[in-house]
mmCIF file of C-alpha atoms and ligand atoms in Angstrom:
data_model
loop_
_atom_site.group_PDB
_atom_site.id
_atom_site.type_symbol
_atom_site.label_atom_id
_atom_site.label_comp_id
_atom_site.label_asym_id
_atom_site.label_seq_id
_atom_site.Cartn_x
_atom_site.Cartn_y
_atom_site.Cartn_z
ATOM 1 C CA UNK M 189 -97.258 133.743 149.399
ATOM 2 C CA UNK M 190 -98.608 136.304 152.095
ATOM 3 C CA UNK M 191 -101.394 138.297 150.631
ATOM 4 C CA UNK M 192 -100.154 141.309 149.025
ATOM 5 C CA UNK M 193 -101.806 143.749 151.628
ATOM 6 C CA UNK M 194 -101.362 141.878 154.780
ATOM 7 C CA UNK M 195 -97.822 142.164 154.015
ATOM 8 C CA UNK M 196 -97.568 145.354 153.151
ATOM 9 C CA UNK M 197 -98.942 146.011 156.293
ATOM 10 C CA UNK M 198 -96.622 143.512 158.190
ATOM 11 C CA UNK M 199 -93.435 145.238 156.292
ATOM 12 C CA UNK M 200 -94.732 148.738 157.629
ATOM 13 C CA UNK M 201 -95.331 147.486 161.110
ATOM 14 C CA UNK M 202 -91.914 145.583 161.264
ATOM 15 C CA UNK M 203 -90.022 148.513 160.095
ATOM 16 C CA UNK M 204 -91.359 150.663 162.756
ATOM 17 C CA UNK M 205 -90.430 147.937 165.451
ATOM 18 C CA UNK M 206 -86.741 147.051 164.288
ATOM 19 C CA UNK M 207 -83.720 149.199 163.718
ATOM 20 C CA UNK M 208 -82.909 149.054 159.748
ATOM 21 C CA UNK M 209 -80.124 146.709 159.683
ATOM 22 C CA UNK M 210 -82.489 144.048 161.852
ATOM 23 C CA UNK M 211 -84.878 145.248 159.014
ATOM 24 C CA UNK M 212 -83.054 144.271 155.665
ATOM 25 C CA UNK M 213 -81.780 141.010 157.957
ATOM 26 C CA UNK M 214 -85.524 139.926 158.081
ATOM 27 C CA UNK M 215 -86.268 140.828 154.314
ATOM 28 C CA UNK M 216 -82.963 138.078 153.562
ATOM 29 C CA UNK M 217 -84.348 135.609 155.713
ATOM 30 C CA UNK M 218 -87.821 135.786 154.217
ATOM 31 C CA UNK M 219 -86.353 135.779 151.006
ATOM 32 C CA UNK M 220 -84.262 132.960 151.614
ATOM 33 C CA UNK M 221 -86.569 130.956 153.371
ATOM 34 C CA UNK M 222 -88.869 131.786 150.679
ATOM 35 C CA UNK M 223 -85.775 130.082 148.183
ATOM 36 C CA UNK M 224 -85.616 127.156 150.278
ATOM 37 C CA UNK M 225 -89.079 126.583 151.022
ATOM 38 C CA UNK M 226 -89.705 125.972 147.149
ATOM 39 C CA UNK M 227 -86.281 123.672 147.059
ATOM 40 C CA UNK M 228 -87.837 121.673 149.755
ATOM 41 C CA UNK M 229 -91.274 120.999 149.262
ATOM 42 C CA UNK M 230 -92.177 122.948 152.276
ATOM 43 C CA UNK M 231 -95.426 125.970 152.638
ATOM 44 C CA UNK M 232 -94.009 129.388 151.053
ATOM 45 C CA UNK M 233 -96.461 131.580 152.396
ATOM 46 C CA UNK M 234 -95.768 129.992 155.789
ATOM 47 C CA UNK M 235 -91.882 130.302 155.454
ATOM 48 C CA UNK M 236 -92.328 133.871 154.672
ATOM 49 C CA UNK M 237 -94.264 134.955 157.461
ATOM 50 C CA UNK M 238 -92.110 133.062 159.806
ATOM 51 C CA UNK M 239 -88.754 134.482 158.202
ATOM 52 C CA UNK M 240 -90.633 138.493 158.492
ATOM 53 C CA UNK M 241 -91.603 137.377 161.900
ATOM 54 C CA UNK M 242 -88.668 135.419 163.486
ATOM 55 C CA UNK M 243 -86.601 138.511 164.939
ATOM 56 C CA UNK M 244 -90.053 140.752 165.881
ATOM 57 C CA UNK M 245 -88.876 140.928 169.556
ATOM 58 C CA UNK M 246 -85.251 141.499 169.248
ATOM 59 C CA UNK M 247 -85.804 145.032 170.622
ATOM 60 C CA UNK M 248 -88.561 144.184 173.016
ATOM 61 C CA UNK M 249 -86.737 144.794 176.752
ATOM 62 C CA UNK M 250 -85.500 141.639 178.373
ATOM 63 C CA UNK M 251 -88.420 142.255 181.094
ATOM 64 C CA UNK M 252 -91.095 142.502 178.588
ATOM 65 C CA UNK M 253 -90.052 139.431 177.243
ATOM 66 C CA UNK M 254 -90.536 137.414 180.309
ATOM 67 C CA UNK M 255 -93.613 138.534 181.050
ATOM 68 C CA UNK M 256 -94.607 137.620 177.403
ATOM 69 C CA UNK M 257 -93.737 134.458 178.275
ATOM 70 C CA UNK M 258 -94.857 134.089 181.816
ATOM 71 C CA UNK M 259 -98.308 135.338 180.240
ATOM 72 C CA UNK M 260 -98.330 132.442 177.263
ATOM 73 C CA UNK M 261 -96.918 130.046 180.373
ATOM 74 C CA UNK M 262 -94.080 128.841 178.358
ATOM 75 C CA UNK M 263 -90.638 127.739 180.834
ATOM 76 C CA UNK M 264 -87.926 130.131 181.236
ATOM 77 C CA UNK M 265 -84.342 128.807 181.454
ATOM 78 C CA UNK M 266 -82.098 130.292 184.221
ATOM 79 C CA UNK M 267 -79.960 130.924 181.103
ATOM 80 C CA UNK M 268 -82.690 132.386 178.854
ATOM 81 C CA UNK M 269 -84.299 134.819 181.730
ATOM 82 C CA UNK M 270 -80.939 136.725 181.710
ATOM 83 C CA UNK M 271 -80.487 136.803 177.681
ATOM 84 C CA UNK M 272 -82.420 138.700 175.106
ATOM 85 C CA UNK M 273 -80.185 136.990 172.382
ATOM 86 C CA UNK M 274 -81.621 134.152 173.607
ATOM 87 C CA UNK M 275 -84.707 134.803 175.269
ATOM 88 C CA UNK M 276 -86.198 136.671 171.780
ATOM 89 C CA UNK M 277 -87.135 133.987 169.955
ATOM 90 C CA UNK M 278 -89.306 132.436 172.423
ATOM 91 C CA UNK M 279 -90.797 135.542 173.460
ATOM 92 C CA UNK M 280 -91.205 136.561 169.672
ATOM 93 C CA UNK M 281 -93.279 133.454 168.934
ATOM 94 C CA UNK M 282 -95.585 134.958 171.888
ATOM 95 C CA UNK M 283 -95.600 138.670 170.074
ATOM 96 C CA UNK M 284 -96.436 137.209 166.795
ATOM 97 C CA UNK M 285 -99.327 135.590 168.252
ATOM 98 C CA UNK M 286 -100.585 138.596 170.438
ATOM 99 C CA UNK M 287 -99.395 142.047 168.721
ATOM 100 C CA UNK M 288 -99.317 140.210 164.543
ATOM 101 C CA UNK M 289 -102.436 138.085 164.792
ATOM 102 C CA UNK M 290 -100.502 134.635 164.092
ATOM 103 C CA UNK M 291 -102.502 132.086 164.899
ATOM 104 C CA UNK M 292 -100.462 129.160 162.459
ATOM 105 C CA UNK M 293 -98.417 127.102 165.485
ATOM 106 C CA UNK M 294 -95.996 125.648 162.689
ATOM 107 C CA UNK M 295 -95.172 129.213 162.369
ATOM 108 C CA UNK M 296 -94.747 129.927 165.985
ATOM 109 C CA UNK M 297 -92.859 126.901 166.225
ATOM 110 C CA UNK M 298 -90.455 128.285 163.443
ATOM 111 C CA UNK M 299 -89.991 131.591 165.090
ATOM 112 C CA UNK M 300 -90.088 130.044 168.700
ATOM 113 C CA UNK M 301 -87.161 127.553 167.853
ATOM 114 C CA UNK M 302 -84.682 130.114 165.168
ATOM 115 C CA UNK M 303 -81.867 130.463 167.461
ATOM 116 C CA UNK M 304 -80.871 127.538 169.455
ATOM 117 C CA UNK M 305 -83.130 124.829 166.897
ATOM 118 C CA UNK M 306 -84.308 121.652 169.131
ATOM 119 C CA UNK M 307 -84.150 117.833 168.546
ATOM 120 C CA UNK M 308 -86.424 116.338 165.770
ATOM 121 C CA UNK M 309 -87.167 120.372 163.953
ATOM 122 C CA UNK M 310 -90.257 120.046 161.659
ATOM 123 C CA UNK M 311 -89.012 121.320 157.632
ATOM 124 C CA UNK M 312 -90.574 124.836 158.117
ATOM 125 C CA UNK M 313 -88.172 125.262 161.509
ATOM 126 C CA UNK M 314 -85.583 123.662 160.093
ATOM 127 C CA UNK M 315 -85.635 126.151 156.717
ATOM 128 C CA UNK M 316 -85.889 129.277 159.606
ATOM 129 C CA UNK M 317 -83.209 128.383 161.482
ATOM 130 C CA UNK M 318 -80.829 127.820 158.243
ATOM 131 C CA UNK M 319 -82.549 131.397 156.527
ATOM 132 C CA UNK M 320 -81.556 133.311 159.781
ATOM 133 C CA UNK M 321 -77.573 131.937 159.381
ATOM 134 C CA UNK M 322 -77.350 132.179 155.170
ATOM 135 C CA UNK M 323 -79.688 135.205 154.290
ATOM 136 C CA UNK M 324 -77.619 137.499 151.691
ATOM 137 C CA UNK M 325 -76.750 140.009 154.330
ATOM 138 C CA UNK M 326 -74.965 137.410 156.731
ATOM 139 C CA UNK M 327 -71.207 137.638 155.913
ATOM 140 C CA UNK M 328 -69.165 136.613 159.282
ATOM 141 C CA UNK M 329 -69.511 133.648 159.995
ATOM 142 C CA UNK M 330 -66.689 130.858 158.590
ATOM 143 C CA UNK M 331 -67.841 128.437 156.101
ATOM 144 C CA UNK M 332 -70.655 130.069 154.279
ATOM 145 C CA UNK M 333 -70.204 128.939 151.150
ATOM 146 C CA UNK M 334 -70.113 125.793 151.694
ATOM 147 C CA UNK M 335 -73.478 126.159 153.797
ATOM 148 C CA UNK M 336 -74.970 127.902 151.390
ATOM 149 C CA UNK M 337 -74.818 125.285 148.961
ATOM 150 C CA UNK M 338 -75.605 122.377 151.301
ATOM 151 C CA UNK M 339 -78.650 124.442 152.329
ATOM 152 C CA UNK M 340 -79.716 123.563 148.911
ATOM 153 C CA UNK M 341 -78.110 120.017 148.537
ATOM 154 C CA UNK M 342 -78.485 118.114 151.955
ATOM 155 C CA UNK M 343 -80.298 120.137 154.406
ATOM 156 C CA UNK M 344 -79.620 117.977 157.627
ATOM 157 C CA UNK M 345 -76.236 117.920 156.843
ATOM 158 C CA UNK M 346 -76.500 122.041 156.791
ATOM 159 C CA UNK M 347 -78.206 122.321 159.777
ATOM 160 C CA UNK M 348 -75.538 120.283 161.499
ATOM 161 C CA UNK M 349 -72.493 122.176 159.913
ATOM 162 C CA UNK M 350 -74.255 125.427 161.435
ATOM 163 C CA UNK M 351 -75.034 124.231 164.827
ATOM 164 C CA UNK M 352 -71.348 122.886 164.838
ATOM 165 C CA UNK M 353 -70.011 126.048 163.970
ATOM 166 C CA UNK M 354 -72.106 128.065 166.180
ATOM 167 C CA UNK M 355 -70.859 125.628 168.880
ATOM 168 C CA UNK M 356 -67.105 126.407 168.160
ATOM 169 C CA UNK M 357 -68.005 130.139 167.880
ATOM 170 C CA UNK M 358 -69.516 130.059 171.658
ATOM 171 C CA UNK M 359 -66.735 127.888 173.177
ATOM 172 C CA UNK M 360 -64.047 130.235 171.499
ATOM 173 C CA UNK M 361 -65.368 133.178 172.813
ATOM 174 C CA UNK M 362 -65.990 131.695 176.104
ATOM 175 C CA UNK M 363 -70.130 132.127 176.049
ATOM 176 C CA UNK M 364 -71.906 129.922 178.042
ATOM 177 C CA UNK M 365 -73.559 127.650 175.592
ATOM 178 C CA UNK M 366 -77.600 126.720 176.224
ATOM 179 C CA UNK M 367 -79.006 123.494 176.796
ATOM 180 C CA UNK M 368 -81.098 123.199 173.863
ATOM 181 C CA UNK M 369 -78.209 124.496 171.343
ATOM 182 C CA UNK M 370 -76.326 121.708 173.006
ATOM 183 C CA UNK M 371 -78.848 119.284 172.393
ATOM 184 C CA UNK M 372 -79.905 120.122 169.012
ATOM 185 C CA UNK M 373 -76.324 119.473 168.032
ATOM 186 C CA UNK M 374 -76.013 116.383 169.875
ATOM 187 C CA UNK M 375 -79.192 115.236 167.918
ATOM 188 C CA UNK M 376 -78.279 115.935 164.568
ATOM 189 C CA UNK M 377 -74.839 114.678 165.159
ATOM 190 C CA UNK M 378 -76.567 111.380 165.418
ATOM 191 C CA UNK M 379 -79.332 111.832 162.790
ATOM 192 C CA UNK M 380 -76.864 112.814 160.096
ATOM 193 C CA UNK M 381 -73.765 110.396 161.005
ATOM 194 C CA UNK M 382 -76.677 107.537 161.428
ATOM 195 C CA UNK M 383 -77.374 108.675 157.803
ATOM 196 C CA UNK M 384 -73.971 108.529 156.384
ATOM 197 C CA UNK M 385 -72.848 104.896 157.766
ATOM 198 C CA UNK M 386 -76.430 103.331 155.862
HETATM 199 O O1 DGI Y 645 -81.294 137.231 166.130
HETATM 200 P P1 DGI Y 645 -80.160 137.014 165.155
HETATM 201 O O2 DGI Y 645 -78.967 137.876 165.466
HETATM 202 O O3 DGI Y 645 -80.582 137.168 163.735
HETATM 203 O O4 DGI Y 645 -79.662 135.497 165.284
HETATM 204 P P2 DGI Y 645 -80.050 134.355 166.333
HETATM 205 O O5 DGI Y 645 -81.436 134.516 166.795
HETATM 206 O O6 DGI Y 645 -79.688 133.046 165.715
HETATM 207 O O7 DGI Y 645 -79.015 134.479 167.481
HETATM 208 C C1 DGI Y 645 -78.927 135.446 168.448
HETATM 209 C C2 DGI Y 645 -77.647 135.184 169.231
HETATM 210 O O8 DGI Y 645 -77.789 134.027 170.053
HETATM 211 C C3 DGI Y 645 -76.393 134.946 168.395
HETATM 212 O O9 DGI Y 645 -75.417 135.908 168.741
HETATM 213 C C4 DGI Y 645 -75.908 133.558 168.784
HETATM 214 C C5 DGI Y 645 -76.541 133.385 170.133
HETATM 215 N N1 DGI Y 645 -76.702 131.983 170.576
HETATM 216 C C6 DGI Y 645 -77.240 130.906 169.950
HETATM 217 N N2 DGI Y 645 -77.120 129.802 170.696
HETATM 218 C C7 DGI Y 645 -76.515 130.209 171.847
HETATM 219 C C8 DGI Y 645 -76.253 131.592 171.774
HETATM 220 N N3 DGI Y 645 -75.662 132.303 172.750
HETATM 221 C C9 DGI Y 645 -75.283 131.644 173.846
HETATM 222 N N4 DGI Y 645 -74.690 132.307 174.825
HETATM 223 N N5 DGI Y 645 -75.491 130.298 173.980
HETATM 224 C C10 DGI Y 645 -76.100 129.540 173.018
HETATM 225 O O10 DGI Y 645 -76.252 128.329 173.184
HETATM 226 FE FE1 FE Y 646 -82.946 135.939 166.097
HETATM 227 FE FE1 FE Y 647 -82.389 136.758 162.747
#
């Protein structure tokens, strides 16, 4: 687990940055990655930094975020230059670096990837991007029991409920759905069928 003072500190310094309800939604996901992590075989310490971490930019303004990124020269999407629910993940991988002294790129790579996922997700990404959706606090979205479970039972076949779901929940409300959400499904929708006809 994190050492007790460096996240102390890290609690203290996220709870200045984020508004209280993006607060308690990062203590879930931590907690739940933590949960999962442990389930999975996969590093706790590194789950919980990365779950404390993922949404550290969500209030950073969408111009601060691209030059975050422009600075760390990682691509832009046309899409993701005019999004901050899409554009903070990326950029937050760059302010954990830079403002929270993370220097562990699986962790960046968890943070970086949390909303839209991406083809061929290492276990610690994988665990972030499922946290972020079932963390205790979540309560909208359709389906979450049965996530929930298959978090813990079959976690491909989790990620590719959520990523179907999200997908639904875009088209529905008529949001213009990113290219690496798109793909991510498309992926898994391979990976996991592949799995089932073996
Ligand atoms: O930051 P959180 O609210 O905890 O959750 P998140 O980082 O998973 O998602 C932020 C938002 O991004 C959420 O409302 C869903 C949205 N999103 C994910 N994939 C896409 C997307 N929005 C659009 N327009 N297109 C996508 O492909
Ligand atoms: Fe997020
Ligand atoms: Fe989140």
């Amino acid at each position: 687990m994190v050492e007790k003072d460096k996240r102390l500190e890290l609690c203290r310094k996220l709870e200045k940055a984020l508004k209280y309800s993006r607060f308690i939604h990062t203590m879930g996901v931590a907690f739940t990655a933590t949960s999962l992590a442990a389930r999975w075989g996969a590093d706790m310490e590194k789950a919980e930094l990365a779950g404390l971490l993922h949404d550290c930019a969500k209030y950073v303004p969408l111009d601060e975020m691209l030059r975050l990124c422009r600075e760390a020269n990682l691509p832009v999407s046309d899409m993701e230059s005019r999004s901050t629910a899409l554009l903070h993940s990326k950029a937050g991988s760059v302010l954990a670096r830079t403002a929270y002294g993370v220097e562990d790129e699986e962790v960046l790579g968890a943070i970086r990837y949390h909303t839209t996922g991406r083809p061929e997700m290492t276990l610690l990404e994988k665990i972030i991007f499922i946290s972020d959706y079932i963390e205790p606090g979540r309560c909208e979205a359709p389906n979450l029991p049965e996530i929930r479970a298959l978090a813990f039972s079959d976690i491909d076949a989790c990620l590719l409920k959520i990523l179907s779901d999200t997908l639904s929940y875009l088209g529905d409300s008529d949001k213009e759905i990113d290219q690496m959400t798109q793909m991510t499904y498309n992926y898994y929708k391979e990976t996991v069928s592949g799995k089932e006809e073996n």
